[in-house]
Coordinates of C-alpha atoms in Angstrom, one line a residue:
M211 CA 72.4 -15.3 112.5
G212 CA 71.6 -19.3 114.7
V213 CA 67.7 -21.2 113.2
P214 CA 66.2 -19.7 116.8
Q215 CA 66.9 -16.3 116.0
A216 CA 65.2 -16.7 112.7
M217 CA 62.2 -18.5 114.1
E218 CA 62.1 -16.1 116.5
A219 CA 61.7 -13.6 113.1
L220 CA 59.4 -15.0 111.6
G221 CA 57.2 -16.0 114.5
A222 CA 57.1 -12.1 114.8
R223 CA 56.6 -11.5 111.6
A224 CA 52.8 -14.3 111.3
S225 CA 51.9 -12.2 114.6
S226 CA 52.1 -8.6 112.6
I227 CA 50.2 -10.7 109.7
R228 CA 47.4 -11.4 111.8
D229 CA 46.9 -8.4 113.8
A230 CA 46.5 -6.3 110.0
L231 CA 43.8 -9.2 108.8
H232 CA 42.1 -9.3 111.7
K233 CA 42.4 -5.0 111.1
S234 CA 41.3 -4.9 107.4
Q235 CA 37.3 -7.7 108.6
T236 CA 37.0 -5.2 110.6
I237 CA 36.5 -2.6 108.5
T238 CA 35.2 -4.7 106.2
D239 CA 31.7 -5.5 108.3
N240 CA 32.0 -1.8 109.4
M241 CA 31.4 -0.6 105.3
V242 CA 28.5 -3.6 104.7
S243 CA 27.1 -2.3 108.0
I244 CA 26.8 0.8 107.0
L245 CA 25.7 -0.4 103.3
G246 CA 23.1 -2.1 104.5
S247 CA 22.2 1.3 105.8
F248 CA 21.8 3.0 103.0
D249 CA 20.1 0.5 101.0
H250 CA 17.0 0.6 103.7
R251 CA 17.5 4.8 104.2
L252 CA 17.1 4.2 99.9
S253 CA 14.2 2.3 99.8
A254 CA 12.3 4.1 102.5
L255 CA 12.9 7.8 100.4
E256 CA 11.6 5.7 97.1
T257 CA 7.9 4.7 98.6
A258 CA 7.6 8.9 100.0
M259 CA 8.1 10.1 96.2
R260 CA 6.3 7.0 94.8
P261 CA 2.9 9.2 94.8
T262 CA 4.5 12.7 93.4
Q263 CA 6.4 10.9 90.4
I264 CA 2.6 8.9 89.7
R265 CA 0.9 12.4 90.2
T266 CA 3.8 13.5 87.5
H267 CA 3.7 11.3 85.1
S268 CA 0.3 12.2 84.8
I269 CA 0.5 15.9 83.9
R270 CA 2.7 14.3 80.8
R271 CA 0.4 12.2 79.2
A272 CA -2.3 15.3 80.1
H273 CA 0.2 18.2 77.8
E274 CA 0.9 15.5 75.2
N275 CA -2.6 14.7 74.8
I276 CA -3.6 18.6 74.8
D277 CA -0.7 18.4 72.1
K278 CA -2.3 16.0 69.7
T279 CA -5.5 17.0 69.7
L280 CA -4.4 20.8 68.9
K281 CA -2.6 19.4 66.8
A282 CA -6.0 17.8 65.0
V283 CA -7.7 21.0 65.1
E284 CA -5.1 22.4 63.6
V285 CA -5.6 19.3 60.9
I286 CA -9.8 19.9 60.3
L287 CA -9.4 24.0 61.1
G288 CA -6.6 23.4 57.7
Q289 CA -9.3 21.1 55.9
F290 CA -11.9 23.8 56.2
D291 CA -9.8 25.9 55.0
L292 CA -8.8 24.5 52.2
T293 CA -12.5 23.2 51.4
R294 CA -13.1 27.2 51.4
K295 CA -10.1 27.8 48.7
A296 CA -10.6 25.6 46.2
E297 CA -14.6 26.2 46.5
A298 CA -13.5 29.6 45.2
K299 CA -11.3 27.8 42.3
I300 CA -14.0 26.0 41.1
L301 CA -16.9 29.1 41.6
R302 CA -14.7 30.4 39.1
G303 CA -14.2 27.5 36.4
P304 CA -11.7 26.2 33.8
H305 CA -11.2 29.1 31.3
E306 CA -9.5 31.5 33.6
D307 CA -7.0 29.2 35.1
L308 CA -7.1 25.0 34.2
E309 CA -4.2 24.6 35.9
S310 CA -5.4 26.1 39.1
Y311 CA -8.8 24.7 38.3
L312 CA -7.4 20.9 37.9
E313 CA -5.6 21.9 41.2
A314 CA -8.5 22.1 43.4
I315 CA -9.6 18.5 42.2
D316 CA -7.3 16.9 43.5
Q317 CA -7.8 19.2 46.9
L318 CA -11.5 18.8 46.5
R319 CA -10.0 14.4 46.3
S320 CA -7.6 14.5 49.6
I321 CA -10.8 16.8 51.5
I322 CA -12.9 14.6 50.9
H323 CA -10.5 11.8 51.4
F324 CA -9.8 12.7 55.0
F325 CA -13.2 13.9 56.2
S326 CA -14.0 10.2 54.9
S327 CA -11.5 8.5 57.7
H328 CA -12.6 10.9 60.2
K329 CA -16.0 10.4 60.4
N330 CA -15.6 11.2 64.6
V331 CA -15.2 14.6 63.6
K332 CA -18.7 16.8 64.0
S333 CA -20.1 18.0 60.7
S334 CA -18.1 16.0 58.9
D335 CA -21.1 13.9 57.2
G336 CA -21.8 18.5 56.0
V337 CA -18.0 18.5 54.6
L338 CA -18.0 15.2 52.1
H339 CA -21.9 16.0 51.5
H340 CA -20.9 19.7 50.4
A341 CA -17.1 18.5 48.7
N342 CA -18.5 16.1 46.6
N343 CA -21.6 18.2 44.8
L344 CA -18.6 20.7 44.4
L345 CA -17.3 17.5 43.1
S346 CA -19.4 16.9 41.0
K347 CA -20.0 20.5 39.5
A348 CA -16.5 21.0 39.0
I349 CA -15.9 18.0 37.1
S350 CA -19.2 18.2 35.0
K351 CA -17.7 22.2 34.2
L352 CA -14.1 19.9 33.4
E353 CA -16.7 18.0 30.7
D354 CA -17.5 21.2 29.3
E355 CA -14.0 22.6 28.6
F356 CA -12.7 19.5 27.4
R357 CA -15.5 19.6 25.1
Q358 CA -14.8 22.5 24.4
L359 CA -10.3 22.4 23.9
L360 CA -11.2 20.0 21.0
T361 CA -13.7 21.1 19.6
N362 CA -12.3 24.5 18.8
Y363 CA -9.0 23.0 18.0
S364 CA -10.1 19.7 15.9
K365 CA -10.5 21.3 12.7
P366 CA -11.2 19.2 9.2
V367 CA -7.8 18.5 6.8
E368 CA -8.6 20.8 4.4
P369 CA -6.4 18.7 1.2
D370 CA -3.4 21.0 0.3
R371 CA -2.1 20.9 4.5
L372 CA -2.6 16.9 3.4
F373 CA -0.8 17.5 -0.4
D374 CA 2.4 19.3 1.9
C375 CA 3.1 16.4 3.5
L376 CA 3.4 14.3 0.6
P377 CA 6.7 13.4 -1.1
D378 CA 7.1 15.4 -4.2
S379 CA 6.5 12.2 -6.3
L380 CA 2.5 11.5 -5.2
R381 CA 2.2 15.3 -5.1
P382 CA -0.4 16.6 -7.2
D383 CA 1.3 19.4 -10.2
P384 CA -0.7 23.0 -10.7
A385 CA -3.1 21.2 -13.1
G386 CA -4.7 18.5 -10.5
Q387 CA -2.6 15.0 -12.1
K388 CA -0.6 13.7 -9.6
N389 CA 3.2 13.4 -10.7
E390 CA 2.4 9.7 -10.4
A391 CA 0.0 7.6 -12.3
S392 CA -1.8 5.5 -10.4
G393 CA -1.2 2.6 -12.5
K394 CA 2.4 3.1 -11.5
G395 CA 3.7 0.2 -9.6
S396 CA 6.3 -0.7 -7.1
D397 CA 8.8 -1.8 -10.2
H398 CA 8.6 2.0 -12.2
P399 CA 12.2 3.4 -11.3
N400 CA 10.8 7.2 -10.6
K401 CA 9.5 5.6 -7.0
S402 CA 13.5 4.7 -7.2
L403 CA 14.8 7.7 -7.6
K404 CA 14.0 10.2 -4.0
P405 CA 13.5 8.8 -0.6
V406 CA 9.3 8.5 0.4
I407 CA 9.8 10.8 2.5
Y408 CA 6.2 12.0 5.2
T409 CA 5.9 14.9 7.0
P410 CA 4.0 13.8 10.0
L411 CA 0.7 15.5 10.3
T412 CA 0.0 17.9 13.9
L413 CA -4.5 16.9 14.0
I414 CA -4.0 19.4 17.4
P415 CA -1.4 21.7 18.1
P416 CA 0.8 19.9 20.8
R417 CA 0.7 22.6 23.8
V418 CA -3.6 21.9 23.4
L419 CA -2.2 18.5 24.1
P420 CA -1.2 18.3 27.7
L421 CA -3.7 20.7 28.5
L422 CA -6.8 17.8 27.2
H423 CA -4.1 14.9 28.6
D424 CA -5.1 16.5 31.6
L425 CA -8.7 16.4 31.5
A426 CA -9.1 13.1 30.3
Q427 CA -7.3 12.5 33.7
Q428 CA -9.5 13.7 36.0
M429 CA -13.0 12.8 34.4
V430 CA -11.9 9.8 34.2
L431 CA -10.6 9.8 37.8
A432 CA -14.2 10.9 38.4
G433 CA -15.3 7.8 36.8
H434 CA -16.7 9.4 33.9
Q435 CA -14.4 7.3 31.2
Q436 CA -18.2 7.3 28.8
Q437 CA -18.5 10.7 28.8
L438 CA -15.3 11.3 27.8
F439 CA -15.2 8.6 26.1
R440 CA -18.8 10.0 23.8
T441 CA -17.6 13.5 23.2
Y442 CA -14.2 12.8 21.8
R443 CA -15.6 9.5 20.0
D444 CA -18.4 12.4 18.3
T445 CA -15.8 15.2 17.9
R446 CA -12.6 13.4 16.4
G447 CA -15.0 11.0 14.2
S448 CA -16.5 13.5 12.5
V449 CA -14.1 15.4 11.9
L450 CA -12.2 12.9 10.4
E451 CA -14.9 12.4 7.6
Q452 CA -15.2 15.8 7.5
S453 CA -11.4 15.7 6.2
L454 CA -12.1 12.5 4.3
R455 CA -14.8 14.1 2.0
K456 CA -12.9 17.4 1.4
L457 CA -10.3 15.0 -0.7
G458 CA -13.0 13.7 -2.5
V459 CA -13.3 10.2 -0.5
E460 CA -17.3 8.7 -1.3
R461 CA -19.2 6.2 0.1
L462 CA -20.5 4.5 -3.6
S463 CA -22.1 0.8 -4.0
K464 CA -21.3 -1.9 -5.9
D465 CA -24.6 -1.1 -7.9
D466 CA -22.8 2.4 -8.3
V467 CA -19.7 1.3 -9.2
Q468 CA -21.7 -0.8 -12.2
K469 CA -23.8 1.7 -13.2
M470 CA -20.5 3.8 -14.2
Q471 CA -18.6 4.2 -17.1
W472 CA -15.4 2.6 -18.1
E473 CA -13.5 6.5 -18.1
V474 CA -15.4 8.2 -14.5
L475 CA -14.2 4.7 -12.9
E476 CA -10.5 4.3 -13.5
A477 CA -10.0 7.5 -12.7
K478 CA -12.3 7.0 -8.8
I479 CA -10.2 4.0 -8.7
G480 CA -6.9 5.9 -9.1
N481 CA -7.8 8.8 -6.8
W482 CA -9.0 5.3 -4.1
I483 CA -5.8 4.8 -4.3
H484 CA -4.5 7.7 -3.1
Y485 CA -7.0 8.3 -1.3
M486 CA -5.9 5.6 0.8
R487 CA -2.3 6.1 1.0
I488 CA -3.2 10.0 1.7
A489 CA -6.0 8.5 4.9
V490 CA -3.4 5.9 6.3
K491 CA -0.1 7.9 6.2
L492 CA -0.6 10.9 7.2
L493 CA -4.7 11.1 8.3
F494 CA -5.1 7.8 10.6
T495 CA -1.3 8.0 12.2
G496 CA -2.1 11.0 12.6
E497 CA -5.3 10.3 14.7
K498 CA -3.3 7.1 16.2
K499 CA -0.9 10.0 18.0
I500 CA -3.1 12.1 19.5
C501 CA -5.4 10.0 20.8
D502 CA -1.7 8.0 22.2
Q503 CA -1.4 11.5 23.7
I504 CA -4.2 12.5 25.3
F505 CA -4.8 8.9 26.7
E506 CA -2.1 8.0 28.2
G507 CA -2.3 6.3 31.5
A508 CA -6.2 5.4 30.6
E509 CA -5.1 2.3 27.8
S510 CA -8.3 0.7 28.8
L511 CA -9.4 4.3 26.5
K512 CA -7.4 4.7 24.2
D513 CA -7.5 1.8 21.6
P514 CA -11.2 2.0 21.9
C515 CA -11.3 6.2 21.0
F516 CA -9.4 5.3 18.3
A517 CA -11.2 2.5 17.1
E518 CA -14.4 4.1 17.0
V519 CA -12.6 7.7 15.9
T520 CA -11.4 5.4 12.6
A521 CA -14.8 3.1 12.1
N522 CA -16.3 4.5 9.5
S523 CA -13.5 6.3 7.4
V524 CA -12.0 3.2 6.8
A525 CA -15.6 1.4 5.6
V526 CA -16.3 3.9 3.0
L527 CA -12.8 3.8 3.0
L528 CA -12.7 -0.1 2.3
S529 CA -15.9 -0.6 0.8
F530 CA -15.1 1.2 -2.6
G531 CA -12.2 -1.0 -3.0
E532 CA -15.1 -3.9 -2.0
A533 CA -17.5 -3.3 -4.4
I534 CA -14.6 -3.4 -7.6
A535 CA -13.4 -6.4 -6.6
R536 CA -17.1 -7.8 -6.4
S537 CA -18.2 -5.8 -9.8
K538 CA -18.2 -7.7 -12.7
R539 CA -14.8 -9.1 -14.2
S540 CA -13.1 -7.3 -17.8
P541 CA -9.4 -6.9 -18.7
E542 CA -9.2 -3.5 -18.5
K543 CA -10.2 -3.6 -15.4
L544 CA -7.4 -6.0 -14.4
F545 CA -4.2 -2.9 -14.0
V546 CA -6.6 -1.7 -12.2
L547 CA -7.0 -4.0 -9.3
L548 CA -3.5 -4.2 -9.8
D549 CA -3.3 -1.2 -8.5
M550 CA -5.3 -1.7 -6.5
Y551 CA -3.3 -4.8 -5.1
E552 CA -0.7 -2.5 -4.9
I553 CA -1.1 0.1 -3.1
M554 CA -2.6 -2.5 0.0
R555 CA -0.1 -4.3 0.1
E556 CA 2.0 -1.4 0.6
L557 CA -0.1 -0.2 3.2
Q558 CA -0.2 -3.5 5.1
S559 CA 2.6 -3.2 7.8
E560 CA 1.0 0.1 9.0
I561 CA -2.3 -1.3 9.0
E562 CA -1.5 -3.7 11.5
F563 CA 1.1 -1.3 13.2
L564 CA -2.0 1.5 13.6
F565 CA -5.6 -1.5 14.3
G566 CA -2.6 -4.0 16.0
S567 CA -5.7 -4.1 18.9
K568 CA -8.3 -6.2 20.2
A569 CA -10.5 -2.8 19.2
C570 CA -9.7 -2.5 15.9
M571 CA -9.6 -6.5 15.0
E572 CA -12.3 -5.3 12.7
M573 CA -10.9 -3.2 10.5
R574 CA -8.0 -5.2 10.0
E575 CA -9.6 -7.8 9.4
S576 CA -11.8 -6.2 6.5
A577 CA -8.1 -4.8 4.9
L578 CA -6.8 -7.7 4.8
S579 CA -9.9 -9.1 3.9
L580 CA -10.1 -6.7 1.1
T581 CA -6.1 -7.5 0.0
K582 CA -6.4 -10.8 -0.4
R583 CA -9.9 -9.8 -2.6
L584 CA -8.8 -8.1 -5.1
A585 CA -6.2 -10.8 -5.4
Q586 CA -8.4 -13.1 -6.1
T587 CA -10.5 -11.1 -8.4
A588 CA -7.0 -10.7 -10.4
Q589 CA -6.1 -14.3 -10.5
E590 CA -9.6 -15.0 -12.3
T591 CA -9.8 -12.5 -14.5
F592 CA -6.1 -13.7 -16.1
G593 CA -8.5 -16.7 -16.2
D594 CA -10.8 -13.9 -18.1
F595 CA -8.6 -12.4 -20.3
E596 CA -6.3 -15.8 -21.8
E597 CA -10.4 -16.8 -22.5
A598 CA -11.6 -13.4 -23.8
V599 CA -8.4 -14.3 -26.0
E600 CA -9.3 -16.9 -27.6
K601 CA -12.5 -16.5 -28.9
D602 CA -12.8 -13.4 -29.4
A603 CA -14.3 -13.5 -32.3
T604 CA -14.6 -9.7 -34.3
K605 CA -15.2 -10.1 -37.5
T606 CA -13.8 -6.7 -38.5
A607 CA -10.9 -8.6 -40.5
V608 CA -8.0 -6.1 -41.4
L609 CA -8.5 -5.9 -45.2
D610 CA -5.1 -4.8 -46.2
G611 CA -3.5 -7.9 -43.9
T612 CA -1.6 -5.9 -41.3
V613 CA -1.7 -6.4 -37.6
H614 CA -5.2 -7.0 -36.3
P615 CA -5.9 -4.5 -33.4
L616 CA -6.1 -7.8 -31.4
T617 CA -2.8 -8.6 -31.6
S618 CA -1.4 -5.4 -30.3
Y619 CA -4.0 -4.8 -28.0
V620 CA -2.7 -8.2 -26.8
I621 CA 0.7 -7.2 -26.9
N622 CA 0.6 -4.4 -24.9
Y623 CA -1.3 -6.1 -22.1
V624 CA 1.1 -8.9 -21.5
K625 CA 4.3 -6.1 -21.8
F626 CA 2.3 -3.6 -19.2
L627 CA 2.1 -6.9 -17.6
F628 CA 5.9 -6.8 -16.8
D629 CA 5.6 -3.1 -15.2
Y630 CA 4.3 -4.9 -12.4
Q631 CA 6.3 -8.0 -12.3
S632 CA 6.5 -8.0 -8.4
T633 CA 3.1 -7.2 -7.6
L634 CA 3.0 -10.3 -9.8
K635 CA 4.8 -12.1 -7.7
Q636 CA 3.2 -10.8 -4.6
L637 CA 0.2 -12.1 -6.4
F638 CA 0.7 -15.5 -7.1
Q639 CA 2.2 -16.2 -3.9
E640 CA -1.4 -15.1 -1.8
F641 CA -2.5 -19.2 -3.4
D642 CA 0.5 -20.7 -2.3
G643 CA 2.2 -20.8 -6.4
E644 CA 5.4 -20.3 -7.5
P645 CA 6.0 -16.9 -8.7
E646 CA 8.6 -17.3 -11.5
S647 CA 6.8 -20.2 -13.0
Q648 CA 2.9 -18.9 -12.6
L649 CA 4.2 -15.4 -14.2
T650 CA 5.8 -17.1 -17.4
N651 CA 2.9 -19.9 -17.6
V652 CA 0.6 -17.2 -17.6
T653 CA 2.2 -15.1 -20.2
T654 CA 2.5 -19.2 -23.0
R655 CA -1.3 -19.0 -22.4
I656 CA -2.4 -15.8 -23.2
M657 CA 0.3 -15.5 -26.4
Q658 CA -1.5 -19.8 -26.8
A659 CA -4.6 -18.0 -27.0
L660 CA -3.7 -15.0 -29.5
Q661 CA -2.3 -16.6 -31.9
N662 CA -5.0 -19.9 -31.9
N663 CA -7.6 -16.8 -32.4
L664 CA -5.2 -15.5 -35.4
D665 CA -5.3 -18.3 -37.0
G666 CA -9.4 -18.7 -37.2
K667 CA -9.0 -15.5 -37.9
S668 CA -6.8 -15.8 -41.7
K669 CA -9.6 -17.8 -42.6
Q670 CA -11.5 -15.0 -43.0
Y671 CA -9.5 -14.5 -46.6
K672 CA -10.7 -15.8 -50.0
D673 CA -6.9 -15.3 -50.5
P674 CA -4.8 -17.8 -49.5
A675 CA -1.3 -15.6 -50.0
L676 CA -3.1 -12.7 -48.3
T677 CA -3.8 -15.8 -45.4
Q678 CA 0.5 -16.2 -45.3
L679 CA 0.8 -12.2 -45.2
F680 CA -1.5 -11.7 -42.0
L681 CA -0.3 -14.1 -40.3
M682 CA 3.7 -13.5 -41.2
N683 CA 2.2 -9.6 -40.4
N684 CA 1.5 -10.6 -37.0
I685 CA 3.3 -13.4 -35.5
H686 CA 6.7 -11.5 -36.3
Y687 CA 5.0 -8.2 -34.1
I688 CA 4.6 -11.0 -31.5
V689 CA 8.2 -12.3 -32.3
R690 CA 9.6 -8.7 -32.0
S691 CA 8.1 -7.1 -29.4
V692 CA 8.5 -9.6 -26.9
R693 CA 12.2 -9.3 -27.8
R694 CA 12.0 -5.6 -27.3
S695 CA 10.3 -6.4 -23.8
E696 CA 11.0 -7.8 -20.4
A697 CA 8.8 -11.0 -21.4
K698 CA 12.3 -12.5 -23.3
D699 CA 14.1 -13.3 -20.0
L700 CA 10.7 -15.0 -19.0
L701 CA 9.1 -16.8 -22.3
G702 CA 13.4 -17.8 -22.6
D703 CA 14.8 -17.6 -25.9
D704 CA 13.5 -21.3 -26.8
W705 CA 10.1 -19.0 -27.5
V706 CA 11.7 -16.6 -29.9
Q707 CA 13.7 -19.2 -32.4
I708 CA 10.9 -21.2 -32.5
H709 CA 8.3 -17.6 -33.9
R710 CA 11.3 -17.0 -36.0
R711 CA 10.7 -19.9 -38.0
I712 CA 7.3 -19.9 -37.6
V713 CA 7.4 -16.4 -39.1
Q714 CA 9.7 -17.6 -42.1
Q715 CA 7.2 -20.6 -42.7
H716 CA 5.0 -17.8 -43.3
A717 CA 6.9 -15.7 -45.6
N718 CA 7.8 -19.3 -47.6
Q719 CA 4.4 -19.9 -47.9
Y720 CA 3.0 -16.6 -49.3
K721 CA 5.7 -17.0 -52.0
R722 CA 5.1 -20.0 -53.5
V723 CA 0.5 -19.7 -53.1
S724 CA 1.3 -16.1 -54.2
W725 CA 4.0 -16.3 -57.0
A726 CA 4.3 -19.8 -58.2
K727 CA 0.9 -19.7 -61.1
I728 CA 2.7 -16.3 -62.8
L729 CA 6.8 -18.4 -62.4
Q730 CA 4.6 -20.9 -64.1
C731 CA 4.6 -18.5 -67.4
L732 CA 7.9 -18.7 -67.1
T733 CA 8.9 -22.3 -67.9
V734 CA 9.7 -24.1 -70.2
Q735 CA 9.1 -28.3 -69.9
S736 CA 11.5 -29.8 -72.3
G737 CA 10.1 -31.9 -74.5
N738 CA 13.2 -34.2 -74.3
P739 CA 15.7 -35.6 -71.4
S740 CA 18.7 -33.6 -73.1
G741 CA 16.9 -30.3 -72.3
G742 CA 14.6 -28.0 -74.1
D743 CA 15.2 -25.1 -76.3
S744 CA 13.2 -22.0 -78.0
S745 CA 12.3 -24.7 -80.1
S746 CA 10.3 -26.5 -77.8
L747 CA 8.0 -22.9 -78.0
S748 CA 6.3 -21.6 -80.8
R749 CA 5.5 -18.0 -81.5
A750 CA 2.3 -18.1 -80.0
M751 CA 2.6 -19.8 -77.6
V752 CA 5.8 -17.1 -76.4
K753 CA 3.1 -14.2 -76.9
D754 CA 0.1 -16.0 -74.8
R755 CA 2.5 -16.5 -72.0
F756 CA 3.9 -12.9 -72.4
K757 CA 0.6 -11.6 -72.3
T758 CA -0.8 -14.1 -69.5
F759 CA 2.3 -12.6 -67.5
N760 CA 1.7 -9.0 -68.2
V761 CA -1.9 -10.2 -67.1
Q762 CA -0.9 -11.7 -63.4
F763 CA 1.7 -9.4 -62.6
E764 CA -0.4 -6.4 -62.7
E765 CA -3.5 -7.7 -60.9
L766 CA -0.2 -9.2 -58.2
H767 CA 0.8 -5.7 -58.7
Q768 CA -2.4 -4.3 -57.8
R769 CA -3.8 -6.3 -55.5
Q770 CA -0.7 -6.7 -53.6
S771 CA 0.6 -3.4 -53.5
Q772 CA -2.4 -2.6 -51.3
W773 CA -1.9 -4.7 -48.4
T774 CA 0.7 -4.0 -45.6
V775 CA 3.5 -5.4 -44.4
P776 CA 4.0 -2.8 -42.0
D777 CA 7.6 -3.1 -40.3
S778 CA 10.0 -2.2 -43.4
E779 CA 12.5 -4.7 -42.0
L780 CA 10.4 -7.8 -43.4
R781 CA 8.4 -5.4 -45.6
E782 CA 12.3 -5.4 -47.3
S783 CA 13.3 -8.7 -47.0
L784 CA 10.1 -10.4 -48.2
R785 CA 9.9 -7.3 -51.8
L786 CA 14.4 -8.9 -52.4
A787 CA 13.3 -12.8 -51.7
V788 CA 10.8 -12.6 -54.6
A789 CA 13.1 -10.4 -56.5
E790 CA 15.3 -12.9 -56.0
V791 CA 13.0 -16.0 -57.2
L792 CA 11.2 -14.0 -60.7
L793 CA 13.6 -11.6 -61.3
P794 CA 15.7 -14.4 -62.7
A795 CA 13.4 -16.4 -64.4
Y796 CA 11.7 -13.3 -66.3
R797 CA 15.0 -12.1 -67.6
S798 CA 15.7 -15.9 -68.9
F799 CA 13.1 -16.4 -70.8
I800 CA 13.3 -12.9 -72.7
K801 CA 16.9 -13.7 -73.1
R802 CA 15.7 -16.6 -74.9
F803 CA 12.2 -15.9 -76.4
G804 CA 12.0 -12.0 -76.4
P805 CA 13.3 -12.3 -80.0
M806 CA 10.8 -14.1 -81.1
I807 CA 8.1 -11.4 -80.7
E808 CA 10.6 -8.4 -80.9
N809 CA 11.0 -9.5 -84.8
G810 CA 7.2 -9.3 -85.0
K811 CA 4.7 -6.9 -85.5
N812 CA 4.0 -4.5 -81.9
P813 CA 6.3 -6.1 -80.0
G814 CA 5.5 -3.9 -76.3
K815 CA 1.8 -5.1 -76.9
Y816 CA 3.8 -9.1 -75.5
I817 CA 6.9 -7.1 -74.3
K818 CA 5.1 -4.4 -71.9
L819 CA 7.7 -5.6 -68.9
R820 CA 11.5 -4.4 -68.1
P821 CA 13.1 -6.5 -65.8
E822 CA 14.1 -2.5 -64.1
T823 CA 10.1 -1.9 -64.3
I824 CA 9.6 -4.9 -62.5
E825 CA 11.4 -4.4 -59.9
S826 CA 10.9 -0.9 -59.5
M827 CA 7.1 -2.3 -59.2
L828 CA 8.0 -4.7 -56.5
N829 CA 9.0 -1.9 -54.9
E830 CA 5.5 -0.5 -54.7
F831 CA 4.3 -4.0 -52.8
F832 CA 3.1 -4.0 -49.5
E833 CA 2.8 -0.3 -49.1
S834 CA -0.7 0.1 -48.5
K835 CA -1.1 2.1 -51.4
T836 CA -4.6 1.9 -53.6
W837 CA -5.1 1.5 -57.2
G838 CA -6.5 5.4 -57.2
E839 CA -3.4 6.3 -55.9
Q840 CA -1.2 4.2 -58.2
K841 CA -3.0 5.7 -61.6
R842 CA -1.3 9.0 -59.8

C-alpha cells in the first residue's frame, strides 16, 4: 500500500474516534442533568418529611421518660417494701435470728441513704424519720444483745482450769504445792528436762466470737463506740479480776507486807511469782486474743478496751511486787527478790508484746519500773548482807570450837547465790557492770567479811588453843565448801590454796600453843656441851616431871575431848600430828628415866600412862565428849 492510501486510512480512523467522543460527552451531559433533577426532588421530599420526623422523636423521648419514671417508682416502691420487711425483722429482735437481724440493720442503713439522696420524693421525710427511729431501736436492742451474749459467756476461770494449761513442771501436786519451788531460777536443771509449753486458754467459745464481732461492728457503725467500750470494759474487767481472786491474788500494801511474819510473806511471794506467770501467759494473753477478734476492724477501740480490761488486775499484781521491793531490806529477802526479778525478766518480752500499744504504755512502764526496782533492792541487799556479816555481834560462842552457825549460814547463802548465776549477771548488767567480775567481787567481799567476823569471835575464847582450833575449823569449812561448789571457778585455785595454807597455819598454832608446855616436861636440858644423860635429872626431878606430865595430859584430855573438829579427815590429821610429836618424846623419856622410877617405891604413882594409853586417849580428842561420858 502507498503512502497516500495509508494517510487516508488514518484520517478515516481519526474521524471515527471524534464521533465516538462526541457521543460520549452527550451521554455524560444527559446523566448530569438527570442526577441534578434527582437531587432537587430528594431535597423537596426531605422538606416535606421533616415535621413527621420531629413528631416521631418526641414520641420516642416520651416513651423513654415513661420507662424511667416507672423504673424509679418501682425502686421507690421496692424501698418501701424493704422498709416494711426490715421493720418486721427488727420488731422480732436479734435473739431469734441474729444474722437476719443484722441484715435488716444493713437494709435500714441502705434505705436511709436512699431517701436522703431522694429528698424530692413525696413522703421521703416521713420515711427517713421512721427508718432512723427504727434503726435507733435496732441498735439499742443490739447493745442489749451484745451485753447479754458477752455476759452469758464471760465467766471467771476456775484455778483448776488455769493449772491444766500450765506445763507439767509448774502444775500443783496433789498436796497443793507447786512442783517448781518458788526459789528456783532458770539455772536449775529441772527447767531443761522438758519443753515448757503452755496450753492456750479459751475464755469465750470460738463460735460466739464472730457473733460478738458482728454486733460490735454494727454498734461502731451506729456511732455507739462509747456504749460498746463501757459494756466490754465492765464485763471483761470484772471477770478477769474475779479469776485472779479465785486464784488467790489479793491487794496488799507496803504496810500489810511489813506486818507479816517472814514465813507467811515468803509463801505469799512464792505464790505471787506463780500468779504473775499465770496472769501474763494465760489470762492476759487470752484477753488480748478475744479483744483482737471482737474488735477486728475497729482499731480505735481494740487497744483501749484491752488496756481498760486489764488495768486493775495489772495494778494489783504489780503493787505487791512494789511493796516487797520497797519494804525494809533484810538478808533473807535477797533470794525472793532474785526470784521476783527473775520472773519479771522471764515475762518481759510477753509484757512488751501484750502491752505494746500507746493505750497500755502506763502498765508497760510500771512493769519495767518494778523490774528495775527489784534489781536495785537486790543490789542494795548485797551490800547490807556484806555489812551484816562483818558486823554480826552474836554473843553466843560455840564452846567446843566447832563451825560457827554464822559460817554455815554465810556459806549456804553464797552457795545458794550460785543457783542464780544467770539471774545475777542480768541484774549486774542493769547497772552497766561487767557481770562476771561483779559476781566475783561480791563473793570475795562476803568471804572476807566472814573471816573478819570470825577473827573477832575467836577472841572470845580464853584458851588460845581453842582460838586456833575455832579458826582452823571455820576456815577449813569455808575452803571445803568452796572447793565443792561453783564458787571455786569464780574465786579461783589461788584463793583456795591461800586459804588451805591458813588452815594449816592455825593447826600449827594450835599444836604449839596447846602442846608446847607439856612437851617441856619431856625435854632434858643438857648441862654440858657434849649433851645430857640420865644423870642430868635427879630421881626427885624425874618424879616431878612424870607427875606434871600426868596432870597436864589429863587436863588436856578432859578439856579437848570436849572440843570438836567436825571434819573427820581434819580431825584424824590433827590427832596424828600431835601423836607424831608427843609419843616419840614420851617413849624416849620413859626409856631414859623410867628405870629410875620403876626401881623405886610405887612406880605406878608416877608412870600412870603408857604410850599405848596415850595413843588411845588421843583418839578421844575433838569428839565433843563430856567428862561424864568419858568416865562411863
